[in-house]
Amino acid sequence: MHEMAICESIRQILEEQARSAGFTRVERVKLAIGALSGVEPEALRFGFDVVMRGGVAEGARLEIEDVAARAWCMPCAANVAISARYDACPQCGSYQLQVTGGEDMTIRELEVL
Amino acid sequence: MSQTRLIQLEADIMGKNALFAAANRDRFTAAGILALNLVSSPGSGKTTLLCRTLTEIAGEFPVAVIEGDQQTSADADRIRATGAPAIQINTGKGCHLDGHMVGHAVDHLSPAEGSVLFIENVGNLVCPAAFDLGEGARVAILSVTEGEDKPLKYPDMFASADLVLVNKVDLLPHLDFDIEAAMANARRVNPRVRLIRVSARSGEGMGQWLDWLRAARAMALASRPVVEG
Ligand SMILES: Nc1nc2c(ncn2[C@@H]2O[C@H](COP(=O)(O)OP(=O)(O)O)[C@@H](O)[C@H]2O)c(=O)[nH]1
Ligand SMILES: [Mg+2]
Ligand SMILES: [Zn+2]
Ligand SMILES: [Zn+2]
Ligand SMILES: [Zn+2]
């Protein structure tokens, strides 16, 4: 599962932030995870605790904000909500959709000491 | 007692990989190298197809191979037997290649200008989808011994593919695999995808695949920035 690799990236970013923003402990981490990012929030939670051990975010609380998927429908010329990549447009049924949101994974907020 | 404070940020978790991938891509573009990221489930025929391809195009243009499929350590040897320079990346427990690993492998291989660099990713349709390697095109291989619904089960991978090779079509007469349904499913997750039926065993469809490869290479070479002298 690449959730472990993703947790390693989060750890790296937190260690860099600790140096640049001058903190020594992270109490809480808030992530925004897109519905199409290909990541299982549950697996991420599991990997998070393991990967953060021995670093600035050991024992930190993890909050995950789900970001809904959105797509541009060409026939409708409108932004529509989808739940999977292969969904049809909920308005017109077309598959000519261009995903516009819900693919990213970002760190949004840190509570630090 | 110290007070906690809040830090707001917008840090892309995949940002590091994106930087490595971008550096690889710049390097490929500058040298007119076509880098292909070959992805599939384990056993779909990536290595077999690669070996046949290398044999058929031998001498046409320079090639290099990065072998990331750790399933069998013999894969890199199978490839070197065709005469192509190859480097094996030991991914260990890892389930995907990333931009950093590929950058180092490229340092070692130093592919010639105008070459085609084939990168055989780890056999896995989930994790490699999330890791850009800096490739010019992503080629997914789906074999007819798998389910027709694979593109729907692994939409991230099929949505990010530029080309899908439907492999092992020599076995079609013995199976009840509905190839039209499989191809329709791939188009459903990726309306712009190109699909080619091939058999690494019988050679069927190899001509079409090699035409695609030659055209993609010519494009990579033609879009190389011109250095004024
Ligand atoms: N019948 C048939 N078998 C194939 C074809 N391509 C590969 N195979 C077989 O599929 C198995 C897995 O192939 P391999 O190239 O190692 O797959 P990889 O794991 O994707 O690299 C091997 O036994 C190959 O001989 C094909 O076009 N037709
Ligand atoms: Mg292989
Ligand atoms: Zn994985
Ligand atoms: Zn619509
Ligand atoms: Zn390095």
Coordinates of C-alpha atoms and ligand atoms in Angstrom, one line a residue:
Chain A
M1 CA 0.0 0.0 0.0
H2 CA 1.4 3.4 -0.9
E3 CA -0.3 4.9 2.1
M4 CA 3.0 4.2 3.9
A5 CA 4.9 6.2 1.3
I6 CA 2.4 9.0 1.6
C7 CA 2.9 9.0 5.4
E8 CA 6.7 9.2 4.8
S9 CA 6.1 12.3 2.7
I10 CA 3.9 13.8 5.4
R11 CA 6.6 13.2 7.9
Q12 CA 9.2 14.8 5.7
I13 CA 7.0 17.9 5.3
L14 CA 6.4 18.1 9.0
E15 CA 10.1 17.9 9.8
E16 CA 10.8 20.7 7.3
Q17 CA 8.1 22.8 8.7
A18 CA 9.4 22.3 12.3
R19 CA 12.8 23.7 11.1
S20 CA 11.4 26.6 9.1
A21 CA 8.5 27.6 11.4
G22 CA 10.4 26.8 14.7
F23 CA 8.4 24.3 16.6
T24 CA 9.4 21.0 18.2
R25 CA 6.1 19.1 18.6
V26 CA 3.0 18.6 16.4
E27 CA -0.1 18.0 18.4
R28 CA -2.6 17.8 15.6
V29 CA -2.4 17.4 11.8
K30 CA -5.3 18.2 9.5
L31 CA -5.2 16.8 6.0
A32 CA -7.5 17.4 3.1
I33 CA -7.8 14.2 1.0
G34 CA -9.6 14.2 -2.4
A35 CA -12.1 11.5 -3.1
L36 CA -10.1 10.7 -6.3
S37 CA -6.6 10.8 -4.7
G38 CA -6.5 7.0 -4.6
V39 CA -5.9 6.9 -0.9
E40 CA -7.8 5.0 1.7
P41 CA -8.3 7.3 4.8
E42 CA -8.4 4.3 7.0
A43 CA -5.1 2.9 5.8
L44 CA -3.6 6.4 6.1
R45 CA -4.7 6.6 9.7
F46 CA -3.0 3.3 10.4
G47 CA 0.2 4.2 8.6
F48 CA 0.3 7.6 10.2
D49 CA 0.8 6.4 13.8
V50 CA 3.5 4.0 12.7
V51 CA 5.4 6.3 10.5
M52 CA 5.3 9.3 12.8
R53 CA 7.1 7.4 15.7
G54 CA 10.3 9.0 16.8
G55 CA 9.6 12.3 15.0
V56 CA 8.1 15.7 15.7
A57 CA 4.6 14.3 15.2
E58 CA 4.8 11.2 17.3
G59 CA 1.4 10.7 18.9
A60 CA -0.2 13.6 17.0
R61 CA -3.9 13.5 16.3
L62 CA -4.8 13.1 12.7
E63 CA -7.9 14.8 11.2
I64 CA -8.9 14.1 7.7
E65 CA -11.2 16.4 5.7
D66 CA -12.8 14.7 2.7
V67 CA -12.7 16.7 -0.4
A68 CA -15.5 15.9 -2.9
A69 CA -14.8 15.1 -6.5
R70 CA -15.9 17.5 -9.2
A71 CA -15.8 17.5 -12.9
W72 CA -16.4 19.8 -15.8
C73 CA -19.1 18.5 -18.1
M74 CA -18.5 19.6 -21.7
P75 CA -22.0 19.2 -23.0
C76 CA -23.5 21.0 -20.0
A77 CA -20.7 23.5 -19.8
A78 CA -21.0 23.2 -16.0
N79 CA -19.1 22.0 -13.0
V80 CA -20.8 18.9 -11.6
A81 CA -20.3 16.6 -8.6
I82 CA -19.2 13.1 -9.2
S83 CA -18.3 10.2 -6.9
A84 CA -15.9 8.2 -9.1
R85 CA -13.8 8.8 -12.2
Y86 CA -16.2 6.8 -14.4
D87 CA -19.4 8.5 -13.3
A88 CA -21.6 10.0 -15.9
C89 CA -22.7 13.6 -15.6
P90 CA -25.6 13.7 -13.1
Q91 CA -27.3 16.2 -15.3
C92 CA -27.0 14.9 -18.9
G93 CA -25.5 11.4 -18.6
S94 CA -22.4 12.2 -20.7
Y95 CA -19.0 10.6 -20.0
Q96 CA -17.2 13.6 -21.5
L97 CA -16.1 14.8 -18.1
Q98 CA -12.9 16.5 -17.1
V99 CA -12.0 16.0 -13.4
T100 CA -11.5 19.4 -11.8
G101 CA -11.3 18.6 -8.1
G102 CA -10.8 15.9 -5.6
E103 CA -7.5 14.5 -6.9
D104 CA -5.2 16.3 -4.4
M105 CA -3.8 15.5 -1.0
T106 CA -2.7 18.5 1.1
I107 CA -1.7 19.3 4.7
R108 CA -4.0 22.1 5.7
E109 CA -3.4 22.9 9.3
L110 CA -1.0 22.0 12.1
E111 CA -1.4 22.6 15.8
V112 CA 2.1 22.8 17.2
L113 CA 4.1 23.5 20.3
Chain B
M1 CA 3.2 25.4 30.3
S2 CA 3.6 26.3 26.6
Q3 CA 0.8 27.3 24.4
T4 CA 0.0 25.5 21.2
R5 CA -0.3 27.6 18.0
L6 CA -2.0 27.0 14.7
I7 CA -0.2 26.9 11.4
Q8 CA -2.3 27.1 8.2
L9 CA -0.7 25.8 5.1
E10 CA -1.4 24.3 1.7
A11 CA 1.3 21.7 1.4
D12 CA 1.0 19.2 -1.4
I13 CA 1.8 15.8 0.0
M14 CA 2.9 14.6 -3.3
G15 CA 5.0 17.7 -3.9
K16 CA 8.4 16.1 -3.4
N17 CA 7.7 13.4 -5.9
A18 CA 6.3 16.1 -8.3
L19 CA 9.6 17.9 -8.1
F20 CA 11.7 14.8 -8.8
A21 CA 9.3 13.9 -11.7
A22 CA 9.5 17.4 -13.1
A23 CA 13.3 17.3 -13.0
N24 CA 13.3 13.9 -14.9
R25 CA 10.8 15.3 -17.4
D26 CA 13.0 18.3 -18.1
R27 CA 15.9 16.1 -18.7
F28 CA 14.0 13.8 -21.1
T29 CA 12.6 16.8 -23.0
A30 CA 16.0 18.4 -23.3
A31 CA 17.5 15.2 -24.8
G32 CA 14.5 14.3 -26.9
I33 CA 14.1 11.1 -24.9
L34 CA 10.7 9.3 -24.9
A35 CA 10.2 7.8 -21.5
L36 CA 7.4 5.3 -21.1
N37 CA 6.0 4.1 -17.8
L38 CA 4.8 0.6 -18.2
V39 CA 2.2 -0.4 -15.7
S40 CA 0.0 -3.5 -15.1
S41 CA -1.1 -6.1 -12.7
P42 CA 1.5 -8.8 -11.9
G43 CA 1.8 -11.2 -14.8
S44 CA 0.0 -9.2 -17.5
G45 CA 3.1 -9.6 -19.7
K46 CA 5.1 -6.4 -19.3
T47 CA 8.5 -8.1 -19.5
T48 CA 7.6 -10.4 -22.3
L49 CA 6.1 -7.6 -24.4
L50 CA 9.2 -5.5 -23.6
C51 CA 11.6 -8.2 -24.7
R52 CA 9.7 -8.8 -27.9
T53 CA 9.6 -5.0 -28.6
L54 CA 13.3 -4.6 -28.0
T55 CA 14.1 -7.5 -30.3
E56 CA 11.9 -6.1 -33.1
I57 CA 13.2 -2.6 -32.9
A58 CA 16.8 -3.6 -32.4
G59 CA 19.2 -1.2 -34.1
E60 CA 16.4 1.3 -35.1
F61 CA 17.2 3.8 -32.3
P62 CA 18.9 3.8 -29.0
V63 CA 17.0 2.2 -26.1
A64 CA 17.4 1.8 -22.3
V65 CA 15.4 0.0 -19.7
I66 CA 14.7 0.6 -16.0
E67 CA 13.4 -2.6 -14.5
G68 CA 11.3 -2.0 -11.3
D69 CA 9.4 -5.2 -11.2
Q70 CA 11.0 -7.0 -8.4
Q71 CA 8.8 -10.0 -8.8
T72 CA 11.6 -11.8 -10.6
S73 CA 15.1 -10.6 -10.3
A74 CA 15.7 -12.4 -13.6
D75 CA 13.7 -9.8 -15.5
A76 CA 16.6 -7.4 -16.0
D77 CA 18.7 -10.4 -17.3
R78 CA 15.9 -11.3 -19.8
I79 CA 16.0 -7.7 -21.0
R80 CA 19.8 -7.5 -21.3
A81 CA 19.7 -10.7 -23.3
T82 CA 18.0 -8.7 -26.1
G83 CA 21.1 -6.4 -26.1
A84 CA 19.4 -3.4 -24.4
P85 CA 21.1 -1.7 -21.5
A86 CA 19.0 -2.3 -18.4
I87 CA 19.2 -1.4 -14.7
Q88 CA 17.2 -3.1 -12.0
I89 CA 15.8 -1.0 -9.2
N90 CA 15.5 -3.0 -6.0
T91 CA 12.1 -1.7 -4.7
G92 CA 12.2 -4.1 -1.7
K93 CA 8.9 -4.0 0.0
G94 CA 7.9 -0.9 -2.1
C95 CA 4.9 -1.3 -4.3
H96 CA 5.7 1.4 -6.8
L97 CA 8.6 3.3 -8.4
D98 CA 8.9 7.0 -7.6
G99 CA 10.5 10.0 -9.3
H100 CA 13.5 10.0 -7.1
M101 CA 14.4 6.3 -7.8
V102 CA 14.0 6.9 -11.5
G103 CA 16.2 9.9 -11.4
H104 CA 19.1 7.9 -9.9
A105 CA 18.5 5.1 -12.4
V106 CA 18.7 7.6 -15.3
D107 CA 22.0 8.9 -13.8
H108 CA 23.4 5.4 -14.1
L109 CA 22.0 4.5 -17.5
S110 CA 22.6 8.0 -19.1
P111 CA 20.4 7.2 -22.1
A112 CA 21.5 8.7 -25.4
E113 CA 19.8 11.6 -27.1
G114 CA 16.7 10.5 -29.0
S115 CA 16.4 7.2 -27.2
V116 CA 13.4 5.4 -25.9
L117 CA 13.5 4.7 -22.1
F118 CA 11.2 1.9 -21.0
I119 CA 10.4 1.9 -17.3
E120 CA 8.8 -1.3 -16.2
N121 CA 6.9 -0.4 -13.0
V122 CA 6.1 -2.7 -10.1
G123 CA 3.2 -5.1 -11.0
N124 CA 0.4 -3.2 -9.2
L125 CA -2.5 -1.2 -10.5
V126 CA -3.0 0.9 -7.4
C127 CA 0.2 2.5 -6.1
P128 CA 2.0 3.4 -9.3
A129 CA -1.0 5.4 -10.4
A130 CA -0.2 8.0 -7.8
F131 CA 3.5 8.4 -8.6
D132 CA 4.5 10.5 -11.6
L133 CA 8.0 9.4 -12.8
G134 CA 8.3 12.2 -15.3
E135 CA 7.4 9.9 -18.2
G136 CA 6.3 11.2 -21.6
A137 CA 3.5 8.6 -21.7
R138 CA 2.0 6.0 -19.5
V139 CA 1.3 2.6 -21.1
A140 CA -1.1 0.3 -19.2
I141 CA -1.1 -3.4 -20.1
L142 CA -4.3 -5.4 -19.5
S143 CA -4.2 -9.1 -20.4
V144 CA -7.3 -11.0 -21.5
T145 CA -6.9 -13.4 -18.7
E146 CA -7.9 -10.7 -16.3
G147 CA -11.5 -9.3 -15.8
E148 CA -13.2 -7.1 -18.3
D149 CA -14.0 -4.8 -15.3
K150 CA -10.4 -4.1 -14.4
P151 CA -10.5 -0.5 -15.8
L152 CA -13.5 0.2 -13.5
K153 CA -11.9 -1.4 -10.5
Y154 CA -8.6 0.6 -11.0
P155 CA -9.9 3.8 -12.5
D156 CA -7.0 5.9 -11.4
M157 CA -4.5 3.9 -13.4
F158 CA -6.6 3.6 -16.5
A159 CA -7.6 7.3 -16.3
S160 CA -3.9 8.3 -16.3
A161 CA -2.9 6.0 -19.2
D162 CA -2.1 7.4 -22.6
L163 CA -2.2 3.9 -24.2
V164 CA -3.7 0.6 -23.2
L165 CA -2.2 -2.5 -24.7
V166 CA -4.7 -5.4 -24.4
N167 CA -2.2 -8.3 -24.3
K168 CA -2.4 -12.1 -24.7
V169 CA -5.1 -11.9 -27.4
D170 CA -3.7 -15.2 -28.8
L171 CA -5.6 -16.8 -25.8
L172 CA -9.0 -15.2 -26.8
P173 CA -10.4 -18.3 -28.5
H174 CA -10.0 -20.3 -25.3
L175 CA -11.6 -17.7 -23.0
D176 CA -14.9 -16.1 -22.6
F177 CA -13.3 -12.7 -22.1
D178 CA -15.4 -10.0 -23.7
I179 CA -12.7 -7.8 -25.3
E180 CA -15.2 -5.2 -26.5
A181 CA -16.6 -4.8 -23.0
A182 CA -13.1 -4.4 -21.6
M183 CA -12.2 -1.8 -24.1
A184 CA -15.5 0.1 -23.5
N185 CA -14.7 0.1 -19.8
A186 CA -11.3 1.6 -20.5
R187 CA -12.9 4.3 -22.6
R188 CA -15.4 5.0 -20.0
V189 CA -12.8 6.0 -17.4
N190 CA -10.6 7.6 -20.1
P191 CA -12.4 8.9 -23.2
R192 CA -9.2 9.9 -24.9
V193 CA -7.2 6.7 -24.4
R194 CA -5.7 4.8 -27.3
L195 CA -6.2 1.0 -27.3
I196 CA -4.2 -1.6 -29.2
R197 CA -4.8 -5.4 -29.1
V198 CA -1.5 -7.3 -29.0
S199 CA 0.0 -10.7 -28.3
A200 CA 3.6 -10.8 -27.1
R201 CA 3.5 -14.5 -28.0
S202 CA 2.0 -14.6 -31.5
G203 CA 3.1 -11.1 -32.5
E204 CA -0.4 -10.0 -33.4
G205 CA -0.8 -6.3 -33.1
M206 CA 2.9 -5.7 -32.7
G207 CA 3.0 -3.6 -35.9
Q208 CA 0.4 -1.2 -34.5
W209 CA 2.1 -0.9 -31.2
L210 CA 5.5 -0.3 -32.9
D211 CA 3.9 2.3 -35.1
W212 CA 2.6 4.1 -32.0
L213 CA 6.1 3.8 -30.4
R214 CA 7.9 5.2 -33.5
A215 CA 5.4 8.1 -33.8
A216 CA 5.7 8.9 -30.1
R217 CA 9.5 8.8 -30.3
A218 CA 9.6 11.1 -33.4
M219 CA 7.4 13.6 -31.5
A220 CA 9.7 13.6 -28.4
L221 CA 12.6 14.1 -30.7
A222 CA 10.9 16.9 -32.7
S223 CA 9.8 18.7 -29.6
R224 CA 13.3 18.9 -28.2
P225 CA 14.3 22.5 -27.7
V226 CA 16.6 23.8 -30.4
V227 CA 19.9 25.0 -29.1
E228 CA 21.0 28.0 -31.2
G229 CA 24.7 27.7 -32.0
Ligands
LIG1 N1 -0.3 -16.7 -24.1 C1 0.4 -15.6 -23.8 N2 1.1 -15.5 -22.7 C2 1.8 -14.4 -22.4 C3 1.8 -13.3 -23.3 N3 2.6 -12.3 -22.8 C4 3.1 -12.8 -21.6 N4 2.7 -14.1 -21.4 C5 3.0 -14.9 -20.3 O1 2.5 -14.3 -19.1 C6 3.4 -14.6 -18.0 C7 3.8 -13.4 -17.3 O2 4.6 -12.6 -18.2 P1 5.6 -11.4 -17.7 O3 6.1 -10.8 -19.0 O4 6.6 -12.0 -16.8 O5 4.6 -10.4 -17.0 P2 4.9 -9.1 -16.1 O6 4.8 -9.6 -14.7 O7 3.8 -8.2 -16.4 O8 6.3 -8.7 -16.4 C8 4.5 -15.4 -18.6 O9 4.3 -16.8 -18.4 C9 4.5 -15.1 -20.1 O10 5.0 -16.1 -20.9 C10 1.0 -13.4 -24.5 O11 0.8 -12.4 -25.3 N5 0.3 -14.5 -24.7
MG2 MG 8.0 -8.2 -15.3
ZN3 ZN 0.8 -0.2 -2.3
ZN4 ZN -23.6 17.1 -18.4
ZN5 ZN 19.0 11.0 -4.2

